[in-house]
XYZ file of C-alpha atoms in Angstrom:
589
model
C -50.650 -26.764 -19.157
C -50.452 -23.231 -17.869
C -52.692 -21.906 -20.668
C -55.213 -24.737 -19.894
C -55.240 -23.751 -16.388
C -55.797 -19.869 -17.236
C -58.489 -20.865 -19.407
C -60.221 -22.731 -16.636
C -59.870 -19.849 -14.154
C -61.137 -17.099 -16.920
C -64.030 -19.549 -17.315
C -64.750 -19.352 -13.444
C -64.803 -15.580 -13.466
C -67.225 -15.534 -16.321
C -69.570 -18.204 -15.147
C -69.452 -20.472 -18.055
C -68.141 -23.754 -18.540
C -65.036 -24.496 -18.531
C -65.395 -26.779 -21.859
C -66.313 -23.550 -23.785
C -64.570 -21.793 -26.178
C -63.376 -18.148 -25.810
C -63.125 -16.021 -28.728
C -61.320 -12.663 -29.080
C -61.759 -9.937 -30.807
C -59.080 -6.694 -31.097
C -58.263 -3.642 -34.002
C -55.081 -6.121 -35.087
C -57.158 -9.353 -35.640
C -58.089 -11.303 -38.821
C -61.513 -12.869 -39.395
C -59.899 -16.013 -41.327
C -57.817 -16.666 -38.132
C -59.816 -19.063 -35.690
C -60.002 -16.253 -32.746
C -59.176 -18.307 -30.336
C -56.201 -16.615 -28.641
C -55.282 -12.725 -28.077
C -52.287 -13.359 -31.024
C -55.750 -15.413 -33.296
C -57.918 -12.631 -32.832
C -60.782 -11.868 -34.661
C -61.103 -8.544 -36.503
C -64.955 -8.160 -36.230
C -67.500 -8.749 -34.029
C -70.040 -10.661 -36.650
C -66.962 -13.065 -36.975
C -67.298 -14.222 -33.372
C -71.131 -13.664 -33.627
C -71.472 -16.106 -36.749
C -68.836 -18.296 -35.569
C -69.893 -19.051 -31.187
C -72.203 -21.610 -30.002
C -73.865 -21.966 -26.213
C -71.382 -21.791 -23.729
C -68.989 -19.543 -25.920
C -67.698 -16.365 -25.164
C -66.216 -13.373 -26.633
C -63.458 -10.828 -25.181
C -63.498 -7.941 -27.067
C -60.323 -5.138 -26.581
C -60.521 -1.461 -26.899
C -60.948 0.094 -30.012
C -63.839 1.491 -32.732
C -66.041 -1.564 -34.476
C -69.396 -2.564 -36.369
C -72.011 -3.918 -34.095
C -72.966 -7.159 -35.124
C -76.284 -9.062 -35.044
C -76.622 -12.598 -33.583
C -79.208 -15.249 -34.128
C -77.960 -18.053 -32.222
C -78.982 -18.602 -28.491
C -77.069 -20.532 -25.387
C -78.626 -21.988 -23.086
C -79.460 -21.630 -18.860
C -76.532 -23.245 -17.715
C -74.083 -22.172 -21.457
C -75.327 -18.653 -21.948
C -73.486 -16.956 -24.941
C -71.196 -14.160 -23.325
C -69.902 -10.493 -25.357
C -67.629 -9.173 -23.153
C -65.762 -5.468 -23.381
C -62.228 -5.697 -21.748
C -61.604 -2.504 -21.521
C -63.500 0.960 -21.257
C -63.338 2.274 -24.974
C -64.851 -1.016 -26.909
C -67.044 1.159 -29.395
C -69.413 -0.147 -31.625
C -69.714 3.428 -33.782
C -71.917 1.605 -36.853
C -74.641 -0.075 -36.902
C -74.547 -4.281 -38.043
C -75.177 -5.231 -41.127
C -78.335 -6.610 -40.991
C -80.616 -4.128 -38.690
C -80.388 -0.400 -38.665
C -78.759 -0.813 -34.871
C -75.564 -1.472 -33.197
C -76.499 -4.457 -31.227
C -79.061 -6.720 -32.681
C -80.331 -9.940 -30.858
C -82.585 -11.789 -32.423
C -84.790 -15.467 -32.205
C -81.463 -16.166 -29.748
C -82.108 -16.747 -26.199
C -79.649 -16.715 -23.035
C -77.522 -14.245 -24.444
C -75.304 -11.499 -22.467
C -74.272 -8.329 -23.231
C -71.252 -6.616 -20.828
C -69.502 -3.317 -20.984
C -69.997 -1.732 -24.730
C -70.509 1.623 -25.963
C -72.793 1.935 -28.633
C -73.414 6.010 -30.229
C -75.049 7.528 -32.902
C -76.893 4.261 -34.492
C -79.672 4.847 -36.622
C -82.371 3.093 -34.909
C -81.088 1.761 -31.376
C -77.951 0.987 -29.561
C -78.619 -2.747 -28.338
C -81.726 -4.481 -29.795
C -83.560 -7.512 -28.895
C -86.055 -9.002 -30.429
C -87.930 -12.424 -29.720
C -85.500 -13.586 -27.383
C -85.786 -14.835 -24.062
C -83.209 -14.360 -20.956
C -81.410 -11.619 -22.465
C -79.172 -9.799 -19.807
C -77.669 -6.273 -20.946
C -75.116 -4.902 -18.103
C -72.856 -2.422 -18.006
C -73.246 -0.768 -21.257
C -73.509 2.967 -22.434
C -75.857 3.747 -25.182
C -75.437 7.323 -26.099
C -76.616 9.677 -29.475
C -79.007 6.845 -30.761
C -81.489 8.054 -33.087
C -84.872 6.161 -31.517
C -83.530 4.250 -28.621
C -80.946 3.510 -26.328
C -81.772 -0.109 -25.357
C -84.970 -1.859 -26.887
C -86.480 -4.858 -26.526
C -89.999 -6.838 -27.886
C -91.133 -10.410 -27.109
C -88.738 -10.896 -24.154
C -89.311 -12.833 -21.458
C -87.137 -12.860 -18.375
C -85.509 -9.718 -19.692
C -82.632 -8.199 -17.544
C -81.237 -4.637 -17.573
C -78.726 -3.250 -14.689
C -76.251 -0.853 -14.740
C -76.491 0.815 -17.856
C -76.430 4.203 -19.147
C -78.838 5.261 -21.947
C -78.694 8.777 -23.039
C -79.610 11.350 -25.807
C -82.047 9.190 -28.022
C -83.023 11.536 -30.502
C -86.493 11.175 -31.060
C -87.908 8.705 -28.259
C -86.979 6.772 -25.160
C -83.845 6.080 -23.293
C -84.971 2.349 -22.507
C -88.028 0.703 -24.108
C -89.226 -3.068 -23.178
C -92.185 -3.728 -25.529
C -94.841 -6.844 -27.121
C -96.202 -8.700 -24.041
C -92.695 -9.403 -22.597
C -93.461 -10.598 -18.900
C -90.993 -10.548 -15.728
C -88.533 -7.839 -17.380
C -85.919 -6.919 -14.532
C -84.300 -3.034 -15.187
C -82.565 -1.627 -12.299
C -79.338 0.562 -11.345
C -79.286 2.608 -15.056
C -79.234 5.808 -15.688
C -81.652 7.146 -17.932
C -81.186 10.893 -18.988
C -81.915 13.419 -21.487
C -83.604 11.645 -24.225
C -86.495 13.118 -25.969
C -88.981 10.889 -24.929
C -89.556 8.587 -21.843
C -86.541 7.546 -19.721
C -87.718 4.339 -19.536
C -91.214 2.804 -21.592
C -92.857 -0.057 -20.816
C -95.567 -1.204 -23.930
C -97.294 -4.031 -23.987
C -97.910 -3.679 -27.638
C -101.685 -5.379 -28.405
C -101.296 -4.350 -32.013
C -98.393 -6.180 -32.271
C -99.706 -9.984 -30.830
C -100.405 -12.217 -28.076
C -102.065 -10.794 -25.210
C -100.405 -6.935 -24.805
C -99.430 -7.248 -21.416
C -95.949 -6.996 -19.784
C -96.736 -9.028 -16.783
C -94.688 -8.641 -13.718
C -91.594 -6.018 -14.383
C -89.684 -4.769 -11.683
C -87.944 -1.252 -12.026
C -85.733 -0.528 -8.803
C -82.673 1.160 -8.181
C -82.749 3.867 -11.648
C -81.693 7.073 -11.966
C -83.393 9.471 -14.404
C -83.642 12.810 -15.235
C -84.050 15.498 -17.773
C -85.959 13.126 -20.247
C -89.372 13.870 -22.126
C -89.082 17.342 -23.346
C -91.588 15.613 -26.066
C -93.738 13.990 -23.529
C -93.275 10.391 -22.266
C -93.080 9.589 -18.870
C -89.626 9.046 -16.618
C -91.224 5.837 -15.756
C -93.886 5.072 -18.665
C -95.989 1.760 -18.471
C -98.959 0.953 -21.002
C -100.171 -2.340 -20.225
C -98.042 -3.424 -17.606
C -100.100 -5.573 -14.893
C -98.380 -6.176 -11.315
C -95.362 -4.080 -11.663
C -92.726 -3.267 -8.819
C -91.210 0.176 -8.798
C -89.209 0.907 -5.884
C -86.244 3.317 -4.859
C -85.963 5.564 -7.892
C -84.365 8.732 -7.887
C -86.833 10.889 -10.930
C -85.838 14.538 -11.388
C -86.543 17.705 -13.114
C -87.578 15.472 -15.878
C -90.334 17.375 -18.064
C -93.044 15.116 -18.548
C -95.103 12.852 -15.954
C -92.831 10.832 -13.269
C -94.450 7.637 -13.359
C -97.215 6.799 -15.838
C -99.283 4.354 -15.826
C -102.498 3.736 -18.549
C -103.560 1.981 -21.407
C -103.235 2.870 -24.844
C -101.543 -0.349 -27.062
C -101.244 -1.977 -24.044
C -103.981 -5.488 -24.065
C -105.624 -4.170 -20.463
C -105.079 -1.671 -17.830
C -101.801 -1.472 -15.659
C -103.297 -2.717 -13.062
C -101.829 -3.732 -9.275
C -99.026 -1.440 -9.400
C -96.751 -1.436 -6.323
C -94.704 2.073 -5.787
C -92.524 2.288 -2.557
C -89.273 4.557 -1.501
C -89.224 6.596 -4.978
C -87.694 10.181 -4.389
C -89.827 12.067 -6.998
C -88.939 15.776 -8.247
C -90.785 17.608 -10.770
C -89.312 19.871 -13.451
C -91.362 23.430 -13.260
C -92.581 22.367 -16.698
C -93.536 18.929 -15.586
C -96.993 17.311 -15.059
C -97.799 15.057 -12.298
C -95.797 13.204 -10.233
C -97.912 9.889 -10.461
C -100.062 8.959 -13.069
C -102.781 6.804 -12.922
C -106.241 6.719 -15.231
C -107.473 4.103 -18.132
C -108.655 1.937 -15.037
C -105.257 1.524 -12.807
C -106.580 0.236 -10.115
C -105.352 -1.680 -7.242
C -102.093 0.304 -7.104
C -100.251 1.298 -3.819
C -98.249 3.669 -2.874
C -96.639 4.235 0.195
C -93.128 6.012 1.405
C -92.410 7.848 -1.108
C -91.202 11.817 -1.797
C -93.078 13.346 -4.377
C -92.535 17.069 -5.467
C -93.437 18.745 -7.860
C -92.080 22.506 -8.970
C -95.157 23.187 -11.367
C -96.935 25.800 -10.568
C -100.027 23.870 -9.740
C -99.714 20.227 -11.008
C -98.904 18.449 -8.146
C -98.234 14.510 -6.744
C -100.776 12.083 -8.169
C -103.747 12.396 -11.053
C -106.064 9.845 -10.936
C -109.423 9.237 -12.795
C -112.187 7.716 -11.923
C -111.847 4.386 -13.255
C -108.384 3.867 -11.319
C -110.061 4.679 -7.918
C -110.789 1.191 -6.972
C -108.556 -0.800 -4.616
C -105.704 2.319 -4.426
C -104.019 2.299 -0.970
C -101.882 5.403 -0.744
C -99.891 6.666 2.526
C -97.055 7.597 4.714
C -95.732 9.358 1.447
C -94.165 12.964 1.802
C -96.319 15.268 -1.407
C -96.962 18.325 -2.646
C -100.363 19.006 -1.376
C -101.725 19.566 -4.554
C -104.374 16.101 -6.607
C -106.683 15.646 -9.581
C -109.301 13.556 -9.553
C -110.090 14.340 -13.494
C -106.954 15.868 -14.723
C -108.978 19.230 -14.659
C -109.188 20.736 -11.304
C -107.049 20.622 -8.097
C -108.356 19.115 -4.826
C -106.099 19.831 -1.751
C -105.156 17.254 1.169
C -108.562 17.850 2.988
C -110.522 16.245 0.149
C -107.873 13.750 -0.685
C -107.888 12.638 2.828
C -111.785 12.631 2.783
C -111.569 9.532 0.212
C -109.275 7.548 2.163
C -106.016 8.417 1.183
C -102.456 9.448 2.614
C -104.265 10.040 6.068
C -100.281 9.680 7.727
C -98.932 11.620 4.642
C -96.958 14.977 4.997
C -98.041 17.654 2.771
C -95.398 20.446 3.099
C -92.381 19.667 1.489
C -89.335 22.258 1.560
C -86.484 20.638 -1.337
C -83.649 22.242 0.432
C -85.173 21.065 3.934
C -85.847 17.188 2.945
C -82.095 16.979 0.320
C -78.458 17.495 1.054
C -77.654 18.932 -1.978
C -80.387 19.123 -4.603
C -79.375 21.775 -6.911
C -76.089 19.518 -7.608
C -78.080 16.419 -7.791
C -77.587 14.868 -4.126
C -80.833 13.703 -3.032
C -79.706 11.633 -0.290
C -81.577 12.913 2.749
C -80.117 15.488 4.752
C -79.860 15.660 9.233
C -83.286 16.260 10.222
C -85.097 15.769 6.984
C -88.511 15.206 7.240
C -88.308 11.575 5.343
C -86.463 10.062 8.259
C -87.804 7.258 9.899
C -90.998 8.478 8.406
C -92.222 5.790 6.310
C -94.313 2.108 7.341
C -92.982 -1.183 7.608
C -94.836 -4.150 6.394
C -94.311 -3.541 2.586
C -95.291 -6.792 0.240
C -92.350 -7.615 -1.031
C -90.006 -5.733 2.090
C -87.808 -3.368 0.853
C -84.435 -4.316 3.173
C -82.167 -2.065 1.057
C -82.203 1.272 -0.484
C -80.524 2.575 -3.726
C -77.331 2.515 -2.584
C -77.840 -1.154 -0.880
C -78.222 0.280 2.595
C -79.714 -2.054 4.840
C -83.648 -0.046 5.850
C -84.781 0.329 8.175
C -81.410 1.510 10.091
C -83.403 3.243 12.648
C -87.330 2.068 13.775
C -89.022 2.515 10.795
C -87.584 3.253 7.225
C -87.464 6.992 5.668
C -89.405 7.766 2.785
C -88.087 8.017 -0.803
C -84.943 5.966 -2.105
C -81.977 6.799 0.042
C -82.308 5.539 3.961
C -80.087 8.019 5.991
C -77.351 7.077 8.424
C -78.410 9.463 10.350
C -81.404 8.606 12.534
C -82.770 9.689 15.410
C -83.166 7.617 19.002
C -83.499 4.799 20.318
C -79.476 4.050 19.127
C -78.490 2.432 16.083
C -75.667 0.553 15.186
C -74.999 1.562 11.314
C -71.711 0.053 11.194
C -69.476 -2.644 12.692
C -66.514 -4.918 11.194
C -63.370 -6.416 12.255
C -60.273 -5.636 10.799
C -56.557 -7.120 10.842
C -53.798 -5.035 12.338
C -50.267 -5.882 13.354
C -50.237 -8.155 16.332
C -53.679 -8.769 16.447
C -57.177 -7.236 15.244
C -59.090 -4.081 15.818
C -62.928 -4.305 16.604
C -64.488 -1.275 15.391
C -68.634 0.242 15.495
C -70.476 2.792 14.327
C -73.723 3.767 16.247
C -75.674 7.141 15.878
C -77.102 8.887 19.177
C -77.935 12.047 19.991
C -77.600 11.661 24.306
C -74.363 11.723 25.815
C -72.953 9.040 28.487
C -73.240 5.950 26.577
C -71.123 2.899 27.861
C -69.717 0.361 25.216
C -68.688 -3.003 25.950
C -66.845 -5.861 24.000
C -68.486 -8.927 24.563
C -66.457 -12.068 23.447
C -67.981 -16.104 23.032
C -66.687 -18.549 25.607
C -67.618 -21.751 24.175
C -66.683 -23.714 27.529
C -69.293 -21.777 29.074
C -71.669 -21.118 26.201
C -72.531 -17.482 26.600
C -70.804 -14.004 25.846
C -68.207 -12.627 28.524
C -67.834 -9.140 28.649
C -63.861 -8.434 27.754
C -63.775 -4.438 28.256
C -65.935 -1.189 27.929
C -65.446 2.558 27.134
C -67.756 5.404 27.797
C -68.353 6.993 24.636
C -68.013 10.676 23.306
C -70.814 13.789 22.955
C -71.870 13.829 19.599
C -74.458 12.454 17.344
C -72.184 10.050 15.612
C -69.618 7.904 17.692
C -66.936 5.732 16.627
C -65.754 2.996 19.115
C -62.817 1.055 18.827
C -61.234 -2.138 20.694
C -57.874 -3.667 19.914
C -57.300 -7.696 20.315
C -54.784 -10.059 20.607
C -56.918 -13.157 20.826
C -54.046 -15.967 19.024
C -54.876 -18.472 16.157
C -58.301 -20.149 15.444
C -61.971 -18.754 15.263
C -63.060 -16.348 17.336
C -66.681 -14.527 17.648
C -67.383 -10.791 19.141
C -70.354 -8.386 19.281
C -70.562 -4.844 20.815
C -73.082 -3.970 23.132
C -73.881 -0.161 23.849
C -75.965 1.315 27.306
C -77.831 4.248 27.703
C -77.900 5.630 31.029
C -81.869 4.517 31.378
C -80.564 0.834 31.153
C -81.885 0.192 27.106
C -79.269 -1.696 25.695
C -78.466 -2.393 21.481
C -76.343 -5.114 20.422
C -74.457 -5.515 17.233
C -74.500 -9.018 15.267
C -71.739 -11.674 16.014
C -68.962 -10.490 14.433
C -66.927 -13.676 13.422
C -62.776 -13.527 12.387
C -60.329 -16.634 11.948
C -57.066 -16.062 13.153
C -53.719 -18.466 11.179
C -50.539 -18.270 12.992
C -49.173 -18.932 9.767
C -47.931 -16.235 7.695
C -50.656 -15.548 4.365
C -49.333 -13.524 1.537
C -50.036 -13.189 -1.927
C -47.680 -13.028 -5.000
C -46.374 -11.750 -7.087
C -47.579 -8.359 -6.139
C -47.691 -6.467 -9.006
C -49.493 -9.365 -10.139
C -50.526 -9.746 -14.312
C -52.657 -12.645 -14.769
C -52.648 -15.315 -11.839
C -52.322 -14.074 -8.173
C -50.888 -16.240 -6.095
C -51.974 -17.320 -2.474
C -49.360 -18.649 0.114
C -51.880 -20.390 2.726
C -50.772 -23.316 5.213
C -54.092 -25.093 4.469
C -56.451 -27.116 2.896
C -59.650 -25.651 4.072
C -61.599 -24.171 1.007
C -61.030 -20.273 0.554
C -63.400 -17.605 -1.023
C -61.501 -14.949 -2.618
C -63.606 -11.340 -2.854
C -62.162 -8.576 -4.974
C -62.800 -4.969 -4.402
C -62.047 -1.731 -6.378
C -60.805 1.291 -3.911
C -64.353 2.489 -3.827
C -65.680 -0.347 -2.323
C -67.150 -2.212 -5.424
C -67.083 -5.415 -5.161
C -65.783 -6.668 -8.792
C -65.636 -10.805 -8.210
C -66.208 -13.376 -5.787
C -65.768 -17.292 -6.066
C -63.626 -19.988 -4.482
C -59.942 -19.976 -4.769
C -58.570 -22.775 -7.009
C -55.567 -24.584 -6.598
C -54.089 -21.819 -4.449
C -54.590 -19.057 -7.198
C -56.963 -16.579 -8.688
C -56.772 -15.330 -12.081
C -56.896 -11.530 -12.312
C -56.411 -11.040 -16.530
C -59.670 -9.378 -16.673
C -58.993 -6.253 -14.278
C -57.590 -3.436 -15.495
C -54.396 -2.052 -13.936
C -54.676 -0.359 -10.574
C -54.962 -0.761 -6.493
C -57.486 -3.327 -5.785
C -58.556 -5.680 -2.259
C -57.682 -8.770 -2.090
C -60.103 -10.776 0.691
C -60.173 -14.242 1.658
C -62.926 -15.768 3.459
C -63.276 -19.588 5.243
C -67.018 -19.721 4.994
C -68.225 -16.545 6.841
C -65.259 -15.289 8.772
C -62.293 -13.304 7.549
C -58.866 -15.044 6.943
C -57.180 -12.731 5.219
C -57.019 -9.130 3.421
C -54.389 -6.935 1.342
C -53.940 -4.710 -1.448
C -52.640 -6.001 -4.379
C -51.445 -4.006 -7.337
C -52.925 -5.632 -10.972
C -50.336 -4.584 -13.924
């Protein structure tokens, strides 16, 4: 019964049903056992990949292995899982029927989660005429052609992977017409081509065009040393690149053209990229072969060449561009042969709100050591436009933007902004006999007046409880302490300036149990206990000490299973729909 029950709960955490088999796979395992159990394992991973249907999954523990190739696909609802357990699950030769580690093929709804695959002979993790392929949390180092590749892939999703020291091309490469590809949150860096390419592959069938990718959120640097863009598209029509971080790569920063692609890259959006060019770089942007219709707005571009500079565009990409409120080195092309400055540039209709002076150690906090985060009184604060299509609400580090009237340029928003006030920061908090209201606003005048506001339901409005005058200083912490008994109870913070303006947090919401809540055993192992004096349906959210928020789903007959994290501190919280019940450290064995 117990084993049932931990099978149901490991099902929950990784989203498949709980009808489905898991498989495991360890150093100590036997392919003729049936791999169903830790003591059953399997001893390679084309046992598992020969053996699972839809729905299955695999659990894979720490230790060296062949990769394996798979040709059998799950479905939207079963996808077919390969999980790492731990941090050293290394697939160090390639599977015995490609010349890669990884190898999907003809198999759709398939996920890859937390492997290391090195020194393959062609790439790290392949897929090939597959649909809804997700690849997450991987590292792909030492490959000889690529880290991560893909053709003929629709619905193709990439986050949070590192890809690194290809040998003789690209770092990421999504190829053959495959439309809506998702790659965002990797780290791309110091491979000898592009850090990411995107082909559309006409010589290879159907129409050559990857329609629709969206590249956000990607870190990459020191790639193309033998040309191949950071950001390389050929053939990709409609694509959304937003809040990159490109530097002192060696090539162009972002590409687009046509070569194999089946048409131009055409409609390109590019918003909130930070942009820094190697000294041996070319251009920032790249657009010719007819990409037209692109736009390009709040963005840092820099380049260190000597005189390359932010975009190079050719005649045939002219039409429909809208570029502007983008921080550049002042320094175009308009056919890849001479330089134009800002006054010409301007002349055509372009970056008429743009900056043109750049200073890296005025704009970065720290960019010789890689911070590119924006500095107190950069430039890029608060000096991009709102009205994007899609809105960009976050940056790279999921900041909400804008945080003060209008959002900075490049990919990091700042916390630091400059008047009217902003709250940044504002969250309830359990302490001993009672709870502790705390805010974070930014302001640079003096004599502000804080106020905690509470909900009186009787009387359907916000009474004001008590108020503080606030510190000197540009960044002031406030803090309230409450005693407010059992049940639900709703706050918000409301600061004044001595002129009268007035900013309000959100309703900040908290539920209150007279009842003690604990959870055990603490050191837990594999099911966490949680005492609560109720019914009402719980949501359990687990955090790392660094904030990272590793799981999230309801809690299930008073328990949460906790097998799959590795030992260590982590947060235990418990929510009743949006307000906080509970929160602890617990400490996984």
């Amino acid at each position: 019964m117990l084993r049932a029950i931990s099978l149901i709960l490991l099902s929950i955490l990784l989203g498949i049903k709980s009808f489905s088999f898991t498989y495991f796979v360890s150093p100590t395992g036997n392919d003729l056992s049936n791999g169903k159990s830790p003591a059953a394992a399997f001893r390679t991973l084309q046992k598992a990949a020969n053996t699972v249907i839809a729905g299955d999954s695999v659990l894979v523990s720490d230790s060296t292995y062949a990769g394996f190739d798979i040709r059998t696909s799950g479905t939207a609802s079963n996808p077919i899982v390969f999980l790492a357990t731990g941090s050293q699950v290394i697939i160090n030769r390639r599977n015995v029927m490609t010349p890669d580690g990884i190898n999907i093929e003809n198999a759709d709804w398939i996920e890859i989660k937390g492997f290391r695959v090195i020194n393959q002979p062609r790439a790290g993790i392949r897929a090939a005429l597959s649909d809804h392929v997700t690849i997450r949390n991987n590292t792909c180092l030492n490959n000889q052609r690529w880290g991560i590749f893909t053709g003929f892939t629709d619905d193709f999703l990439a986050e949070y992977n590192e890809c690194a020291f290809s040998a003789v091309e690209h770092g990421m490469y999504v190829s053959n017409s495959s439309d809506r590809a998702i790659v965002r949150y990797n780290i791309s860096h110091d491979n000898r081509a592009a850090g990411l390419h995107f082909n559309g592959d006409v010589s290879q069938g159907d129409d050559g065009i990857n329609h629709d990718p969206q590249v956000y959120g990607n870190i990459i640097y020191r790639n193309g040393l033998a040309g191949g863009s950071a950001i390389n598209m050929d053939g990709n029509q409609n694509a959304l690149i937003y809040n990159n971080v490109l530097f002192n790569n060696y090539a162009t920063g972002i590409g687009l053209y046509q070569i194999d692609g089946g048409g131009p890259s055409t409609g390109a959006r590019i918003y909130h990229n930070t942009i820094v060019q190697d000294v041996t770089s070319r251009w920032c942007i790249l657009l010719v072969d007819g990409a037209s219709g692109a736009t390009i707005k709040n963005n840092i571009f820099i380049n260190q060449h000597s005189f390359r500079g932010s975009i190079n565009i050719d005649p045939a990409s002219r039409a429909g561009l809208v570029s502007d409120y983008n921080i550049m080195t002042n320094r175009f092309t308009l056919d890849d042969n001479s330089n134009v400055d800002s006054v010409v540039w301007k002349s055509l209709g372009f970056d008429t709100h743009s900056y043109f002076s750049p200073v890296i150690n005025n704009l970065f906090k720290d960019f010789s050591n890689g911070d590119l985060s924006l500095k107190s009184g950069s430039k890029a604060i608060n000096f991009g436009v709102n009205g994007l299509v899609p809105s960009i609400d976050q940056d790279i580090n999921g900041v909400g933007r804008p945080i003060g009237s209008l959002p900075d340029a490049g990919a990091f928003e700042s916390l630091i902004a400059p008047l009217p006030l902003h709250w940044i920061k504002n969250n309830i908090e359990k302490a001993e006999k009672g709870i502790i209201i705390k805010g974070t606003l930014v302001d640079i005048e003096s004599n502000l007046k804080v106020c905690l506001m509470k909900w009186n339901t009787a009387a359907n409005r916000y009474d004001k409880l008590e108020c503080i005058n606030s510190q000197d200083g540009p960044v002031k912490q406030i803090s309230f302490k409450q005693s407010p008994g059992s049940g639900n109870h709703l706050y918000k913070l409301i600061a004044t300036k001595p002129d009268g303006e007035e900013i309000a947090t959100n309703a900040m919401s908290v539920f209150l149990n007279s009842s003690i809540i604990n959870y055990f055993p603490n050191p837990a192992q594999n099911n966490l206990h949680i005492n609560y004096p109720s019914d009402d349906e719980l949501t359990a959210i687990i955090y790392d000490p660094l904030g990272n928020k590793l799981f999230s789903g309801f809690v299930k007959r008073g328990m949460i299973n906790v097998e799959n994290l590795i030992p260590g501190k982590y947060l235990v919280t418990l929510l009743q729909g949006t307000s906080l019940v509970h929160s602890d450290w617990i400490i996984k064995q």
